[in-house]
Amino acid sequence: MIIHEASNYSRKFEKLVKHDPDLGKKVDRKLQLFLVNRNYPSLRLHKIEVAGETVWSISIDLKIRMLFSHVEDGILLFDIGSHDEVYWFGDFWQYLKSLKL
């Protein structure tokens, strides 16, 4: 499985890591868990369906969520941030718009 990063994801990730240097390690750990066992409890993996489109969320820690979608050869990470940032104000809605719903 290949893990792709959208450019907006990469920018937000770098910004978050500047404020919390341990975040990079947390994200790596969660992605490794996901690759080994996507149902591992601490991932709190869940599906989000909006207008017929499905995206997925992983909890990185109590504050940070990471959103992704499945693509042909793996997954595409497209948003990371606080719950409110990624679900209500972040790139989640822009991503759905880009799908031409």
Tab-separated table of C-alpha atoms in Angstrom:
chain	number	residue	atom	x	y	z
A	1	MET	CA	0.000	0.000	0.000
A	2	ILE	CA	1.339	3.415	-0.980
A	3	ILE	CA	0.671	6.443	1.221
A	4	HIS	CA	0.224	9.604	-0.849
A	5	GLU	CA	0.140	13.097	0.645
A	6	ALA	CA	-1.857	15.946	-0.875
A	7	SER	CA	0.131	19.189	-0.963
A	8	ASN	CA	-2.256	20.878	1.473
A	9	TYR	CA	-1.810	17.955	3.879
A	10	SER	CA	1.978	18.326	3.718
A	11	ARG	CA	1.787	22.066	4.446
A	12	LYS	CA	-0.527	21.598	7.418
A	13	PHE	CA	1.555	18.709	8.753
A	14	GLU	CA	4.773	20.754	8.638
A	15	LYS	CA	3.053	23.668	10.378
A	16	LEU	CA	1.734	21.409	13.154
A	17	VAL	CA	5.125	19.731	13.643
A	18	LYS	CA	6.756	23.146	14.138
A	19	HIS	CA	4.485	23.660	17.156
A	20	ASP	CA	4.653	20.047	18.380
A	21	PRO	CA	7.868	18.238	17.350
A	22	ASP	CA	6.541	14.924	18.741
A	23	LEU	CA	3.605	14.983	16.339
A	24	GLY	CA	5.678	13.569	13.477
A	25	LYS	CA	6.500	10.488	15.547
A	26	LYS	CA	2.856	10.110	16.570
A	27	VAL	CA	1.704	10.240	12.949
A	28	ASP	CA	4.353	7.710	11.893
A	29	ARG	CA	3.301	5.371	14.711
A	30	LYS	CA	-0.378	5.609	13.783
A	31	LEU	CA	0.332	5.008	10.094
A	32	GLN	CA	2.421	1.940	10.964
A	33	LEU	CA	-0.428	0.634	13.139
A	34	PHE	CA	-2.851	1.283	10.301
A	35	LEU	CA	-0.686	-0.672	7.846
A	36	VAL	CA	-0.435	-3.631	10.235
A	37	ASN	CA	-3.992	-3.617	11.620
A	38	ARG	CA	-6.415	-0.954	10.489
A	39	ASN	CA	-8.829	-1.987	13.259
A	40	TYR	CA	-6.356	-1.288	16.069
A	41	PRO	CA	-8.442	0.420	18.789
A	42	SER	CA	-6.276	3.506	19.326
A	43	LEU	CA	-6.687	4.508	15.673
A	44	ARG	CA	-10.404	5.084	16.230
A	45	LEU	CA	-10.758	4.620	12.496
A	46	HIS	CA	-14.159	5.608	11.238
A	47	LYS	CA	-15.886	6.305	7.990
A	48	ILE	CA	-17.445	9.643	7.105
A	49	GLU	CA	-20.013	9.714	4.324
A	50	VAL	CA	-21.168	12.974	2.781
A	51	ALA	CA	-23.195	13.256	-0.401
A	52	GLY	CA	-22.337	9.706	-1.393
A	53	GLU	CA	-18.575	10.139	-0.935
A	54	THR	CA	-16.613	8.222	1.687
A	55	VAL	CA	-13.541	9.458	3.526
A	56	TRP	CA	-11.872	8.043	6.622
A	57	SER	CA	-10.597	9.524	9.867
A	58	ILE	CA	-7.814	8.364	12.184
A	59	SER	CA	-7.196	9.843	15.629
A	60	ILE	CA	-3.542	10.762	16.049
A	61	ASP	CA	-4.033	11.837	19.657
A	62	LEU	CA	-6.833	13.376	21.704
A	63	LYS	CA	-6.715	16.612	19.683
A	64	ILE	CA	-5.446	15.758	16.201
A	65	ARG	CA	-7.337	13.953	13.427
A	66	MET	CA	-6.095	12.861	10.024
A	67	LEU	CA	-8.425	12.421	7.047
A	68	PHE	CA	-7.745	10.217	4.057
A	69	SER	CA	-9.421	8.522	1.145
A	70	HIS	CA	-8.679	5.285	-0.634
A	71	VAL	CA	-7.038	5.558	-4.045
A	72	GLU	CA	-6.165	2.867	-6.550
A	73	ASP	CA	-2.743	1.968	-5.128
A	74	GLY	CA	-3.121	3.016	-1.486
A	75	ILE	CA	-4.435	5.962	0.486
A	76	LEU	CA	-4.354	9.732	0.024
A	77	LEU	CA	-3.808	11.803	3.175
A	78	PHE	CA	-5.557	15.100	2.555
A	79	ASP	CA	-6.096	16.834	5.899
A	80	ILE	CA	-4.713	16.921	9.428
A	81	GLY	CA	-5.606	19.147	12.363
A	82	SER	CA	-7.971	19.504	15.283
A	83	HIS	CA	-11.408	17.916	15.134
A	84	ASP	CA	-13.114	21.207	14.263
A	85	GLU	CA	-10.465	22.180	11.721
A	86	VAL	CA	-10.656	18.994	9.697
A	87	TYR	CA	-14.367	18.280	9.956
A	88	TRP	CA	-15.888	21.728	9.741
A	89	PHE	CA	-13.426	24.343	8.570
A	90	GLY	CA	-10.658	22.440	6.846
A	91	ASP	CA	-9.896	20.827	3.559
A	92	PHE	CA	-12.529	18.123	4.001
A	93	TRP	CA	-15.177	20.237	2.297
A	94	GLN	CA	-12.738	21.466	-0.350
A	95	TYR	CA	-11.832	17.856	-1.042
A	96	LEU	CA	-15.481	16.928	-1.485
A	97	LYS	CA	-15.989	19.910	-3.811
A	98	SER	CA	-13.042	18.774	-5.913
A	99	LEU	CA	-14.864	15.494	-6.495
A	100	LYS	CA	-17.529	17.513	-8.341
A	101	LEU	CA	-20.428	16.329	-6.213
